[in-house]
Amino acid sequence: MTVALSHPVHVTHVTMEHISTAVSPTGHIDSAPKDFAVYGMTTDSEEGTLLGTFMFNQAGDPIQTFKLPNPNSVYRYVELRILSNWGHQDYTCVYRFRVHGQMPSA
């Protein structure tokens, strides 16, 4: 999934959201993302630069924010690549994915 940002920004954090086990109809969230990677791009057609790999903790809060290790470059697009989930064989659910950053100084 690729997100087009309203302006080029220094991407500092990303937030992943999934329902908690408490509100899941089955009591499990095996369709939640587990490992994922985030890439920054200046155009929507380039391969992208790896900004970080992260793990969504299924036992943690349903909304989890991850700090990118090197928020120095400016990007117009951010790509989310899901690498694994918590065990669902057919699909992975992402309830919300947010990108946080700062506008470059003039």
PDB file of C-alpha atoms in Angstrom:
ATOM      1  CA  MET A   1       0.000   0.000   0.000  1.00  0.00           C
ATOM      2  CA  THR A   2       1.408   3.389  -0.978  1.00  0.00           C
ATOM      3  CA  VAL A   3       0.360   6.621   0.720  1.00  0.00           C
ATOM      4  CA  ALA A   4       0.693   9.936  -1.128  1.00  0.00           C
ATOM      5  CA  LEU A   5       1.473  12.655   1.397  1.00  0.00           C
ATOM      6  CA  SER A   6       0.009  16.143   0.999  1.00  0.00           C
ATOM      7  CA  HIS A   7       3.541  17.619   1.020  1.00  0.00           C
ATOM      8  CA  PRO A   8       7.073  16.231   1.024  1.00  0.00           C
ATOM      9  CA  VAL A   9       8.062  15.632   4.663  1.00  0.00           C
ATOM     10  CA  HIS A  10      10.744  14.197   6.908  1.00  0.00           C
ATOM     11  CA  VAL A  11       8.933  10.994   7.945  1.00  0.00           C
ATOM     12  CA  THR A  12       9.572  10.532  11.680  1.00  0.00           C
ATOM     13  CA  HIS A  13       7.039   7.915  12.830  1.00  0.00           C
ATOM     14  CA  VAL A  14       4.379   5.544  11.536  1.00  0.00           C
ATOM     15  CA  THR A  15       1.346   4.232  13.402  1.00  0.00           C
ATOM     16  CA  MET A  16      -0.325   0.865  12.840  1.00  0.00           C
ATOM     17  CA  GLU A  17      -3.816   0.153  14.160  1.00  0.00           C
ATOM     18  CA  HIS A  18      -5.763  -3.095  14.516  1.00  0.00           C
ATOM     19  CA  ILE A  19      -8.663  -4.101  16.763  1.00  0.00           C
ATOM     20  CA  SER A  20      -7.812  -5.581  20.149  1.00  0.00           C
ATOM     21  CA  THR A  21      -8.567  -9.152  21.182  1.00  0.00           C
ATOM     22  CA  ALA A  22     -11.152  -7.735  23.617  1.00  0.00           C
ATOM     23  CA  VAL A  23     -13.397  -6.547  20.764  1.00  0.00           C
ATOM     24  CA  SER A  24     -12.548  -9.231  18.208  1.00  0.00           C
ATOM     25  CA  PRO A  25     -15.567 -11.503  17.542  1.00  0.00           C
ATOM     26  CA  THR A  26     -13.315 -14.574  17.852  1.00  0.00           C
ATOM     27  CA  GLY A  27     -11.130 -13.274  20.683  1.00  0.00           C
ATOM     28  CA  HIS A  28      -8.112 -13.637  18.379  1.00  0.00           C
ATOM     29  CA  ILE A  29      -6.391 -11.205  16.027  1.00  0.00           C
ATOM     30  CA  ASP A  30      -4.392 -13.618  13.887  1.00  0.00           C
ATOM     31  CA  SER A  31      -5.106 -11.439  10.826  1.00  0.00           C
ATOM     32  CA  ALA A  32      -3.218  -8.523  12.426  1.00  0.00           C
ATOM     33  CA  PRO A  33       0.051  -7.499  10.785  1.00  0.00           C
ATOM     34  CA  LYS A  34       3.138  -8.848  12.521  1.00  0.00           C
ATOM     35  CA  ASP A  35       6.288  -7.811  10.662  1.00  0.00           C
ATOM     36  CA  PHE A  36       6.159  -4.891   8.253  1.00  0.00           C
ATOM     37  CA  ALA A  37       8.518  -2.606   6.362  1.00  0.00           C
ATOM     38  CA  VAL A  38       8.180   1.066   5.489  1.00  0.00           C
ATOM     39  CA  TYR A  39       9.748   2.631   2.383  1.00  0.00           C
ATOM     40  CA  GLY A  40      10.080   6.294   1.409  1.00  0.00           C
ATOM     41  CA  MET A  41       9.834   7.519  -2.182  1.00  0.00           C
ATOM     42  CA  THR A  42      10.090  10.878  -3.907  1.00  0.00           C
ATOM     43  CA  THR A  43       7.976   9.629  -6.862  1.00  0.00           C
ATOM     44  CA  ASP A  44       5.323   6.923  -6.964  1.00  0.00           C
ATOM     45  CA  SER A  45       7.219   4.938  -9.621  1.00  0.00           C
ATOM     46  CA  GLU A  46      10.563   4.433  -7.856  1.00  0.00           C
ATOM     47  CA  GLU A  47      11.602   1.366  -5.853  1.00  0.00           C
ATOM     48  CA  GLY A  48      11.878   3.266  -2.579  1.00  0.00           C
ATOM     49  CA  THR A  49      14.331   3.537   0.288  1.00  0.00           C
ATOM     50  CA  LEU A  50      13.884   1.287   3.311  1.00  0.00           C
ATOM     51  CA  LEU A  51      13.032   3.506   6.291  1.00  0.00           C
ATOM     52  CA  GLY A  52      12.641   0.697   8.814  1.00  0.00           C
ATOM     53  CA  THR A  53      11.203  -2.702   9.673  1.00  0.00           C
ATOM     54  CA  PHE A  54       8.915  -3.111  12.654  1.00  0.00           C
ATOM     55  CA  MET A  55       6.779  -5.632  14.541  1.00  0.00           C
ATOM     56  CA  PHE A  56       3.178  -4.984  15.587  1.00  0.00           C
ATOM     57  CA  ASN A  57       2.714  -6.596  19.020  1.00  0.00           C
ATOM     58  CA  GLN A  58      -0.624  -8.424  19.057  1.00  0.00           C
ATOM     59  CA  ALA A  59      -0.615  -8.391  22.883  1.00  0.00           C
ATOM     60  CA  GLY A  60       0.061  -4.640  22.959  1.00  0.00           C
ATOM     61  CA  ASP A  61      -2.141  -1.609  22.468  1.00  0.00           C
ATOM     62  CA  PRO A  62      -4.361  -1.685  19.362  1.00  0.00           C
ATOM     63  CA  ILE A  63      -2.711   1.581  18.236  1.00  0.00           C
ATOM     64  CA  GLN A  64       1.099   1.352  18.093  1.00  0.00           C
ATOM     65  CA  THR A  65       3.506   4.070  16.954  1.00  0.00           C
ATOM     66  CA  PHE A  66       7.000   3.291  15.669  1.00  0.00           C
ATOM     67  CA  LYS A  67       9.889   5.763  15.444  1.00  0.00           C
ATOM     68  CA  LEU A  68      11.934   5.678  12.242  1.00  0.00           C
ATOM     69  CA  PRO A  69      15.661   5.396  12.963  1.00  0.00           C
ATOM     70  CA  ASN A  70      16.892   8.056  10.478  1.00  0.00           C
ATOM     71  CA  PRO A  71      14.255  10.690   9.616  1.00  0.00           C
ATOM     72  CA  ASN A  72      16.686  12.847   7.621  1.00  0.00           C
ATOM     73  CA  SER A  73      15.485  12.531   4.026  1.00  0.00           C
ATOM     74  CA  VAL A  74      12.340  14.092   2.582  1.00  0.00           C
ATOM     75  CA  TYR A  75       9.694  11.899   0.922  1.00  0.00           C
ATOM     76  CA  ARG A  76       6.413  12.514  -0.904  1.00  0.00           C
ATOM     77  CA  TYR A  77       5.236   8.870  -0.813  1.00  0.00           C
ATOM     78  CA  VAL A  78       5.398   6.164   1.838  1.00  0.00           C
ATOM     79  CA  GLU A  79       4.912   2.485   1.053  1.00  0.00           C
ATOM     80  CA  LEU A  80       3.777  -0.085   3.618  1.00  0.00           C
ATOM     81  CA  ARG A  81       4.822  -3.677   2.927  1.00  0.00           C
ATOM     82  CA  ILE A  82       3.325  -6.357   5.170  1.00  0.00           C
ATOM     83  CA  LEU A  83       5.897  -9.129   5.636  1.00  0.00           C
ATOM     84  CA  SER A  84       3.889 -11.448   7.920  1.00  0.00           C
ATOM     85  CA  ASN A  85       0.820 -11.640  10.127  1.00  0.00           C
ATOM     86  CA  TRP A  86      -0.027 -13.441  13.376  1.00  0.00           C
ATOM     87  CA  GLY A  87      -1.143 -16.664  11.683  1.00  0.00           C
ATOM     88  CA  HIS A  88      -4.145 -16.085   9.408  1.00  0.00           C
ATOM     89  CA  GLN A  89      -3.609 -18.112   6.245  1.00  0.00           C
ATOM     90  CA  ASP A  90      -5.838 -16.109   3.888  1.00  0.00           C
ATOM     91  CA  TYR A  91      -5.416 -12.407   4.597  1.00  0.00           C
ATOM     92  CA  THR A  92      -4.001  -9.610   6.736  1.00  0.00           C
ATOM     93  CA  CYS A  93      -6.150  -6.739   8.041  1.00  0.00           C
ATOM     94  CA  VAL A  94      -4.834  -3.218   8.483  1.00  0.00           C
ATOM     95  CA  TYR A  95      -7.435  -1.073  10.220  1.00  0.00           C
ATOM     96  CA  ARG A  96      -5.423   2.143   9.955  1.00  0.00           C
ATOM     97  CA  PHE A  97      -1.911   3.140   8.931  1.00  0.00           C
ATOM     98  CA  ARG A  98      -0.704   6.669   9.692  1.00  0.00           C
ATOM     99  CA  VAL A  99       2.405   8.551   8.629  1.00  0.00           C
ATOM    100  CA  HIS A 100       3.847  11.288  10.863  1.00  0.00           C
ATOM    101  CA  GLY A 101       6.510  13.786   9.927  1.00  0.00           C
ATOM    102  CA  GLN A 102       7.786  17.316   9.797  1.00  0.00           C
ATOM    103  CA  MET A 103       7.838  19.740   6.919  1.00  0.00           C
ATOM    104  CA  PRO A 104      11.367  20.555   5.755  1.00  0.00           C
ATOM    105  CA  SER A 105      12.600  24.012   6.741  1.00  0.00           C
ATOM    106  CA  ALA A 106      12.759  26.552   3.981  1.00  0.00           C
TER     107      ALA A 106
END
